[in-house]
Coordinates of C-alpha atoms and ligand atoms in Angstrom, one line a residue:
M1098 CA -111.6 -114.3 -54.4
T1099 CA -109.3 -111.3 -53.6
T1100 CA -106.9 -110.2 -56.3
E1101 CA -103.5 -108.6 -55.9
T1102 CA -104.6 -105.6 -57.9
A1103 CA -107.1 -104.9 -55.1
F1104 CA -104.2 -103.8 -52.9
D1105 CA -101.7 -101.0 -52.9
L1106 CA -99.5 -102.9 -50.4
I1107 CA -99.2 -106.5 -49.2
F1108 CA -97.3 -107.5 -46.1
R1109 CA -96.2 -111.1 -46.7
N1110 CA -95.5 -113.6 -43.9
A1111 CA -96.6 -111.5 -41.0
L1112 CA -96.9 -113.3 -37.7
L1113 CA -100.0 -111.9 -35.9
R1114 CA -100.7 -112.7 -32.2
S1115 CA -104.0 -114.1 -33.3
S1116 CA -102.6 -116.5 -35.9
A1117 CA -100.6 -119.7 -35.4
A1118 CA -98.8 -119.3 -38.7
P1119 CA -97.7 -116.3 -40.7
V1120 CA -100.4 -114.7 -42.9
D1121 CA -100.5 -111.9 -45.5
V1122 CA -102.1 -108.6 -44.9
G1123 CA -103.4 -106.6 -47.9
V1124 CA -103.7 -102.8 -47.7
K1125 CA -105.8 -100.5 -49.8
G1126 CA -106.1 -96.8 -49.3
G1127 CA -104.2 -96.9 -46.0
R1128 CA -106.6 -99.5 -44.5
I1129 CA -106.4 -103.2 -44.0
A1130 CA -108.4 -104.8 -46.8
A1131 CA -107.7 -108.6 -46.3
I1132 CA -105.9 -110.9 -44.0
E1133 CA -105.3 -114.5 -45.2
P1134 CA -102.5 -116.9 -46.1
R1135 CA -100.9 -116.5 -49.5
L1136 CA -103.1 -113.6 -50.4
G1137 CA -103.8 -113.4 -54.2
Q1138 CA -101.4 -116.1 -55.1
R1139 CA -104.2 -118.2 -56.5
L1140 CA -104.5 -115.9 -59.4
A1141 CA -104.0 -117.1 -62.9
P1142 CA -100.4 -116.5 -64.2
G1143 CA -99.9 -113.4 -66.2
L1144 CA -102.2 -111.2 -64.1
A1145 CA -100.3 -108.0 -63.2
C1146 CA -99.5 -107.5 -59.6
E1147 CA -99.5 -103.8 -58.8
A1148 CA -99.2 -104.0 -55.1
V1149 CA -95.9 -103.2 -53.4
E1150 CA -94.9 -106.2 -51.3
V1151 CA -93.0 -106.2 -48.0
D1152 CA -91.9 -109.6 -46.8
L1153 CA -91.8 -109.8 -43.0
G1154 CA -90.2 -113.2 -43.0
G1155 CA -92.5 -114.6 -40.3
R1156 CA -91.7 -111.8 -37.9
L1157 CA -94.2 -110.6 -35.4
A1158 CA -96.4 -107.7 -36.4
L1159 CA -98.3 -105.6 -33.8
P1160 CA -100.6 -102.7 -34.4
G1161 CA -98.2 -100.5 -32.5
F1162 CA -97.7 -99.8 -28.8
V1163 CA -100.2 -97.5 -27.0
D1164 CA -98.9 -95.1 -24.4
T1165 CA -101.8 -93.7 -22.3
H1166 CA -99.8 -91.6 -20.0
I1167 CA -96.7 -89.5 -20.8
H1168 CA -95.7 -85.9 -20.1
L1169 CA -94.1 -84.5 -23.3
D1170 CA -94.2 -80.9 -22.0
K1171 CA -91.9 -81.5 -19.1
A1172 CA -89.6 -84.1 -20.6
C1173 CA -85.8 -83.7 -21.0
L1174 CA -85.1 -81.3 -18.2
L1175 CA -82.1 -83.1 -16.6
G1176 CA -79.6 -80.6 -17.9
R1177 CA -81.5 -77.7 -16.3
C1178 CA -81.9 -78.6 -12.7
R1179 CA -80.2 -80.5 -9.9
H1180 CA -81.7 -83.9 -10.4
D1181 CA -81.0 -85.6 -7.1
H1182 CA -84.6 -85.0 -6.1
G1183 CA -86.1 -87.8 -4.2
S1184 CA -89.7 -87.1 -3.5
V1185 CA -92.9 -86.3 -5.4
S1186 CA -93.2 -82.8 -3.8
E1187 CA -89.6 -81.9 -4.6
A1188 CA -90.1 -83.0 -8.2
I1189 CA -93.3 -80.9 -8.5
R1190 CA -91.6 -77.9 -6.9
A1191 CA -88.5 -78.2 -9.2
V1192 CA -90.6 -78.4 -12.4
A1193 CA -93.0 -75.6 -11.2
G1194 CA -89.9 -73.4 -10.7
M1195 CA -88.8 -74.0 -14.3
K1196 CA -92.0 -74.0 -16.2
K1197 CA -92.7 -70.3 -15.9
D1198 CA -89.8 -69.9 -18.2
F1199 CA -90.9 -72.5 -20.7
T1200 CA -91.5 -71.1 -24.2
V1201 CA -93.6 -72.8 -26.9
E1202 CA -90.4 -73.5 -28.9
D1203 CA -88.7 -75.0 -25.9
V1204 CA -91.6 -77.4 -25.1
Y1205 CA -91.9 -78.3 -28.7
A1206 CA -88.2 -79.2 -29.1
R1207 CA -88.1 -81.3 -25.9
G1208 CA -91.4 -83.0 -26.7
A1209 CA -90.3 -83.8 -30.3
R1210 CA -87.2 -85.5 -29.0
V1211 CA -89.3 -87.9 -26.9
L1212 CA -92.0 -88.3 -29.5
E1213 CA -89.5 -89.3 -32.2
R1214 CA -87.9 -91.9 -29.9
A1215 CA -91.4 -93.2 -29.1
I1216 CA -92.1 -93.5 -32.9
V1217 CA -88.9 -95.5 -33.6
H1218 CA -89.8 -97.7 -30.6
G1219 CA -93.1 -98.6 -32.3
T1220 CA -95.6 -96.4 -30.5
T1221 CA -98.5 -95.5 -32.8
R1222 CA -101.0 -94.0 -30.3
M1223 CA -100.3 -91.8 -27.3
R1224 CA -102.1 -89.7 -24.7
T1225 CA -99.9 -86.9 -23.4
H1226 CA -100.9 -85.2 -20.2
V1227 CA -100.5 -81.4 -20.6
E1228 CA -100.1 -79.1 -17.6
I1229 CA -102.4 -76.1 -17.6
D1230 CA -102.1 -73.4 -15.0
P1231 CA -101.2 -69.7 -14.6
R1232 CA -97.5 -70.4 -14.5
I1233 CA -97.3 -72.0 -17.9
G1234 CA -100.6 -70.6 -19.3
L1235 CA -101.4 -72.3 -22.6
R1236 CA -97.8 -72.3 -24.0
G1237 CA -97.3 -76.0 -23.2
F1238 CA -100.7 -76.8 -24.7
E1239 CA -99.9 -74.8 -27.9
A1240 CA -96.6 -76.6 -28.3
V1241 CA -98.1 -80.0 -27.9
K1242 CA -100.9 -79.2 -30.3
A1243 CA -98.1 -78.4 -32.9
L1244 CA -96.4 -81.7 -32.0
K1245 CA -99.6 -83.5 -32.7
R1246 CA -100.1 -81.9 -36.0
D1247 CA -96.5 -82.3 -37.2
H1248 CA -96.2 -85.9 -36.2
A1249 CA -99.6 -87.1 -37.3
W1250 CA -97.9 -89.0 -40.2
A1251 CA -96.4 -91.4 -37.6
I1252 CA -98.4 -91.3 -34.4
D1253 CA -101.9 -90.4 -33.2
L1254 CA -101.3 -88.0 -30.3
S1255 CA -104.2 -87.2 -28.0
L1256 CA -104.1 -84.3 -25.4
C1257 CA -105.3 -84.7 -21.8
V1258 CA -105.2 -81.3 -20.1
F1259 CA -104.8 -81.2 -16.3
P1260 CA -104.0 -78.8 -13.4
Q1261 CA -100.8 -80.3 -11.9
E1262 CA -100.6 -77.6 -9.1
G1263 CA -104.2 -78.1 -8.0
L1264 CA -107.5 -76.5 -9.0
T1265 CA -109.5 -74.9 -6.2
N1266 CA -106.3 -73.6 -4.6
D1267 CA -104.9 -72.1 -7.9
P1268 CA -106.8 -69.1 -9.1
G1269 CA -107.0 -68.8 -12.9
A1270 CA -106.3 -72.5 -13.5
E1271 CA -109.9 -73.4 -14.2
E1272 CA -110.4 -70.6 -16.8
L1273 CA -107.3 -71.8 -18.6
L1274 CA -108.5 -75.5 -18.5
I1275 CA -111.8 -74.4 -20.0
Q1276 CA -110.0 -72.6 -22.8
A1277 CA -107.9 -75.6 -23.5
L1278 CA -111.0 -77.9 -23.6
R1279 CA -112.6 -75.5 -26.1
D1280 CA -109.5 -75.5 -28.2
G1281 CA -108.5 -79.1 -28.7
G1282 CA -108.2 -80.8 -25.2
E1283 CA -109.5 -84.3 -25.8
A1284 CA -109.5 -85.6 -22.2
I1285 CA -109.3 -84.0 -18.7
G1286 CA -107.0 -85.0 -15.9
G1287 CA -106.7 -84.0 -12.3
C1288 CA -104.4 -84.1 -9.3
P1289 CA -106.6 -84.3 -6.1
Y1290 CA -103.6 -84.9 -3.9
M1291 CA -102.2 -81.4 -4.9
D1292 CA -105.5 -79.6 -4.0
T1293 CA -106.4 -78.2 -0.6
D1294 CA -109.9 -79.5 -1.2
P1295 CA -109.5 -82.9 -3.1
N1296 CA -113.2 -83.7 -3.2
A1297 CA -114.1 -80.3 -4.7
H1298 CA -111.3 -80.8 -7.1
L1299 CA -112.7 -84.1 -8.3
E1300 CA -116.2 -82.7 -8.4
R1301 CA -115.1 -79.9 -10.7
I1302 CA -113.0 -82.1 -13.0
F1303 CA -116.0 -84.4 -13.5
D1304 CA -118.3 -81.4 -14.1
L1305 CA -116.0 -80.2 -16.8
A1306 CA -115.7 -83.7 -18.3
Q1307 CA -119.4 -83.9 -18.6
E1308 CA -119.8 -80.4 -19.9
F1309 CA -117.3 -81.1 -22.7
D1310 CA -118.1 -84.8 -23.1
V1311 CA -114.5 -85.9 -22.6
D1312 CA -112.9 -88.8 -20.7
V1313 CA -111.2 -88.4 -17.3
D1314 CA -107.6 -89.5 -16.6
L1315 CA -106.4 -88.7 -13.2
H1316 CA -103.2 -88.6 -11.3
L1317 CA -104.7 -90.3 -8.3
D1318 CA -102.3 -90.9 -5.5
F1319 CA -98.6 -91.0 -5.0
D1320 CA -97.7 -92.5 -1.7
L1321 CA -97.8 -95.8 0.2
D1322 CA -100.2 -94.8 3.0
P1323 CA -103.4 -96.9 2.6
S1324 CA -105.1 -95.3 5.6
W1325 CA -106.7 -92.6 3.3
W1326 CA -107.4 -92.2 -0.4
H1327 CA -109.4 -90.5 -3.1
L1328 CA -110.3 -93.8 -4.8
D1329 CA -113.8 -94.0 -3.2
E1330 CA -114.7 -90.5 -4.3
V1331 CA -113.5 -91.3 -7.9
C1332 CA -115.6 -94.4 -8.1
R1333 CA -118.6 -92.5 -6.5
Q1334 CA -118.3 -89.7 -9.1
T1335 CA -117.9 -92.2 -11.9
E1336 CA -121.0 -94.1 -11.0
R1337 CA -123.0 -90.9 -10.2
R1338 CA -122.3 -89.5 -13.7
N1339 CA -122.6 -92.8 -15.5
Y1340 CA -119.0 -92.5 -16.6
H1341 CA -118.3 -96.3 -16.5
G1342 CA -115.5 -97.1 -18.9
R1343 CA -114.5 -93.4 -19.3
V1344 CA -112.3 -92.9 -16.2
A1345 CA -108.7 -93.9 -15.6
I1346 CA -106.4 -93.4 -12.6
G1347 CA -102.6 -93.1 -12.9
H1348 CA -100.0 -94.4 -10.4
A1349 CA -102.5 -95.6 -7.8
T1350 CA -99.4 -96.6 -5.7
K1351 CA -101.5 -97.0 -2.6
L1352 CA -103.0 -100.2 -4.2
S1353 CA -99.5 -101.7 -3.9
A1354 CA -99.6 -101.2 -0.1
L1355 CA -102.9 -103.0 0.6
P1356 CA -103.1 -106.3 2.4
P1357 CA -104.8 -109.0 0.3
E1358 CA -108.4 -108.7 1.6
R1359 CA -108.5 -104.9 1.1
L1360 CA -106.9 -105.3 -2.3
R1361 CA -109.7 -107.7 -3.2
A1362 CA -112.3 -105.2 -2.2
A1363 CA -110.6 -102.3 -4.0
T1364 CA -110.3 -104.5 -7.2
A1365 CA -114.0 -105.3 -7.1
Q1366 CA -114.8 -101.6 -6.6
L1367 CA -112.7 -100.5 -9.6
A1368 CA -114.1 -103.3 -11.8
N1369 CA -117.7 -102.5 -10.9
A1370 CA -117.3 -98.7 -11.4
G1371 CA -115.4 -99.3 -14.7
V1372 CA -112.4 -97.3 -13.5
A1373 CA -109.1 -98.2 -15.3
V1374 CA -105.7 -98.2 -13.7
T1375 CA -102.5 -97.0 -15.3
V1376 CA -99.2 -98.2 -13.7
L1377 CA -96.1 -96.1 -14.4
P1378 CA -93.3 -98.3 -13.3
A1379 CA -90.3 -96.0 -14.0
T1380 CA -91.7 -93.1 -11.9
D1381 CA -93.4 -95.3 -9.2
L1382 CA -90.2 -97.2 -8.6
Y1383 CA -88.0 -94.1 -8.6
L1384 CA -90.1 -92.1 -6.2
M1385 CA -91.7 -94.6 -3.9
G1386 CA -90.2 -96.1 -0.8
R1387 CA -87.4 -93.6 -0.4
E1388 CA -87.9 -93.2 3.3
A1389 CA -86.8 -96.7 3.9
T1390 CA -83.1 -97.2 4.6
Y1391 CA -83.2 -100.9 3.7
N1392 CA -85.7 -103.4 2.3
A1393 CA -87.5 -100.6 0.6
P1394 CA -91.1 -101.1 -0.7
R1395 CA -91.2 -100.4 -4.4
G1396 CA -94.8 -99.0 -4.7
L1397 CA -95.6 -100.8 -7.9
T1398 CA -99.2 -101.7 -8.3
L1399 CA -99.6 -105.1 -10.0
A1400 CA -101.4 -104.3 -13.2
H1401 CA -101.3 -107.8 -14.6
K1402 CA -103.0 -109.2 -11.5
L1403 CA -105.7 -106.4 -11.5
A1404 CA -106.3 -107.1 -15.2
G1405 CA -106.8 -110.8 -14.4
D1406 CA -109.4 -109.7 -11.9
G1407 CA -111.4 -107.6 -14.4
V1408 CA -109.9 -104.1 -14.0
L1409 CA -108.9 -102.5 -17.2
C1410 CA -105.2 -101.6 -16.9
S1411 CA -102.3 -100.2 -18.8
V1412 CA -98.6 -99.8 -18.3
A1413 CA -97.2 -96.5 -19.5
T1414 CA -94.1 -94.2 -19.7
N1415 CA -95.1 -91.1 -17.6
N1416 CA -91.9 -89.0 -17.2
V1417 CA -88.7 -89.0 -19.3
L1418 CA -85.4 -87.5 -18.1
N1419 CA -86.8 -85.0 -15.5
P1420 CA -86.9 -84.7 -11.7
F1421 CA -89.8 -87.2 -11.5
T1422 CA -87.9 -89.9 -13.4
P1423 CA -84.3 -89.3 -14.5
F1424 CA -84.5 -92.2 -16.9
G1425 CA -86.3 -93.0 -20.1
D1426 CA -86.3 -93.8 -23.8
A1427 CA -90.0 -93.8 -24.5
S1428 CA -89.9 -97.5 -25.3
L1429 CA -93.1 -99.3 -24.2
L1430 CA -91.6 -102.7 -24.9
R1431 CA -88.8 -102.0 -22.6
M1432 CA -91.2 -100.6 -20.0
A1433 CA -93.3 -103.7 -20.1
N1434 CA -90.2 -105.8 -19.7
F1435 CA -89.1 -103.7 -16.7
Y1436 CA -92.6 -103.9 -15.3
A1437 CA -92.8 -107.7 -15.7
N1438 CA -89.4 -108.2 -14.0
V1439 CA -90.2 -106.1 -11.0
A1440 CA -93.8 -107.3 -10.7
H1441 CA -92.7 -111.0 -10.5
A1442 CA -94.6 -111.8 -13.7
S1443 CA -94.3 -115.5 -14.6
V1444 CA -93.8 -116.8 -18.1
S1445 CA -97.5 -117.5 -18.2
D1446 CA -98.1 -113.8 -17.5
F1447 CA -96.0 -112.5 -20.4
D1448 CA -98.9 -112.3 -22.8
T1449 CA -100.9 -110.1 -20.4
C1450 CA -97.8 -108.0 -20.0
L1451 CA -97.7 -107.4 -23.8
D1452 CA -101.5 -106.6 -23.6
L1453 CA -100.7 -104.0 -21.0
V1454 CA -98.9 -101.9 -23.6
T1455 CA -101.1 -102.7 -26.6
E1456 CA -104.7 -104.0 -26.5
L1457 CA -105.6 -102.8 -23.0
P1458 CA -104.4 -99.2 -23.3
A1459 CA -106.2 -99.1 -26.6
R1460 CA -109.4 -100.0 -24.8
L1461 CA -108.6 -97.5 -22.0
M1462 CA -108.4 -94.8 -24.7
R1463 CA -111.5 -96.2 -26.4
L1464 CA -109.6 -96.5 -29.8
E1465 CA -112.2 -98.3 -31.8
D1466 CA -110.0 -98.6 -34.9
Y1467 CA -107.0 -100.1 -33.3
G1468 CA -105.7 -103.6 -34.2
I1469 CA -104.7 -105.6 -37.2
K1470 CA -108.2 -106.2 -38.5
V1471 CA -109.9 -105.7 -41.8
G1472 CA -111.2 -102.1 -42.0
N1473 CA -108.8 -100.6 -39.5
P1474 CA -105.9 -98.3 -40.5
A1475 CA -102.9 -100.2 -41.7
D1476 CA -100.8 -99.4 -38.6
L1477 CA -98.1 -102.1 -38.1
V1478 CA -94.9 -102.4 -36.3
V1479 CA -92.6 -105.3 -36.9
L1480 CA -90.6 -106.9 -34.1
D1481 CA -87.5 -109.0 -34.9
T1482 CA -88.9 -112.2 -33.4
Q1483 CA -90.8 -115.1 -34.6
D1484 CA -92.5 -115.9 -31.4
S1485 CA -94.9 -113.5 -29.8
R1486 CA -94.8 -115.3 -26.4
F1487 CA -91.4 -114.1 -25.6
A1488 CA -91.4 -110.6 -27.1
I1489 CA -91.6 -109.1 -23.6
A1490 CA -88.8 -111.2 -22.3
E1491 CA -86.2 -111.0 -25.1
L1492 CA -86.8 -107.4 -26.1
P1493 CA -86.4 -107.9 -29.9
D1494 CA -85.5 -104.9 -32.0
I1495 CA -88.4 -103.0 -33.5
A1496 CA -87.5 -103.4 -37.2
M1497 CA -89.9 -101.1 -38.9
G1498 CA -93.2 -99.3 -38.6
F1499 CA -96.1 -98.3 -40.9
K1500 CA -98.9 -95.8 -40.3
A1501 CA -101.9 -96.1 -42.5
G1502 CA -99.9 -98.2 -44.9
R1503 CA -97.0 -95.7 -45.2
Q1504 CA -93.6 -96.6 -43.8
T1505 CA -92.6 -94.4 -40.9
F1506 CA -89.2 -95.8 -39.9
E1507 CA -86.8 -98.6 -40.3
R1508 CA -84.0 -99.9 -38.0
Q1509 CA -81.1 -101.7 -39.5
R1510 CA -80.1 -105.1 -38.2
P1511 CA -76.8 -104.9 -36.4
A1512 CA -74.0 -106.5 -38.4
L1513 CA -71.2 -108.6 -36.9
F1514 CA -67.8 -108.3 -38.5
R1515 CA -66.1 -111.6 -37.8
P1516 CA -62.4 -111.8 -38.3
G1517 CA -60.9 -113.9 -41.1
R1518 CA -63.5 -113.3 -43.8
Ligands
ZN1860 ZN1 -98.2 -88.5 -14.9

């Protein structure tokens, strides 16, 4: 029998997605030590209870949201540039123009602003894509490494380094990438559509991934023309290198433009190769389909459908308040709601839509200690709802968060001041 003294902290009445009724979660040394109803309450009267107790009142507890794709280093640039950009290439050009002047302090300050909003919106794990090239050098990387260190009390930040401006066409970029991989880069990205030789770009990215034994997370394509793509080459490289389950592609907007039979073939290809897809609704919707003057295609790949057909998928933030996406609050619950609405998700899809910002991105990042399970770190965020089925739909407030059993934030319930009282 478990005893209360076996715990430092007990969450009472936590509704978990896996349980029909609220349960208690006992925490010892920052890890989850027990999950059961009325934990320790069978003890004989008089036995001291040393555990701190937090009553969640039957509200939903999640292990935190997981953001696999965000750009902290180029966030919050709206005040610095004209932001009526409308295309991918204009956005890339605008940021390339600004980034040669980025300092470590500047990237840190802008990144911290976004990271702290993500924390209070319940994100506990995040992969940030960091630009590495001769314009920015390693300044962005140094800033993001400092962000990782300084916010480790609230969030696990992982660094994916990538050459946004291309690789084979950008002398010096590869040497910098190698330095970053030697010095803390935890995954490698790529941008084949920015390279004059996309296949050589992919070949080199996969070479480096193998050399440093890191996962690959690419910006794959960013247009709605399905007559050509780099997806075949990504799957071929993945299979050739036995990288099944270690490769993700972001945006993949071309998938949204495929007729059903081609989409079926591409889905099977991705599932067989073990290549995951990350959909970035805010950016994809903002940048795609702009050439249309009416009835514009939205360029949103249907992640919940792909997930149903065996492709590992996530929905993520990507850019916040910059020329790629002049919107954003780093809330993944809001992003999943936004995705579900635009993607025509039905009520029966809502659970999968919540998975797209929790369980599935955790699998994409191969986070083996994620989830409210005995033995895992006591990472919990509490949503102000008593029904997990509609969390995506009703956007409850994120009431509080805990990382390894330590409280990281709290949001006060809004109060109504009725007249006549
Ligand atoms: Zn991106």
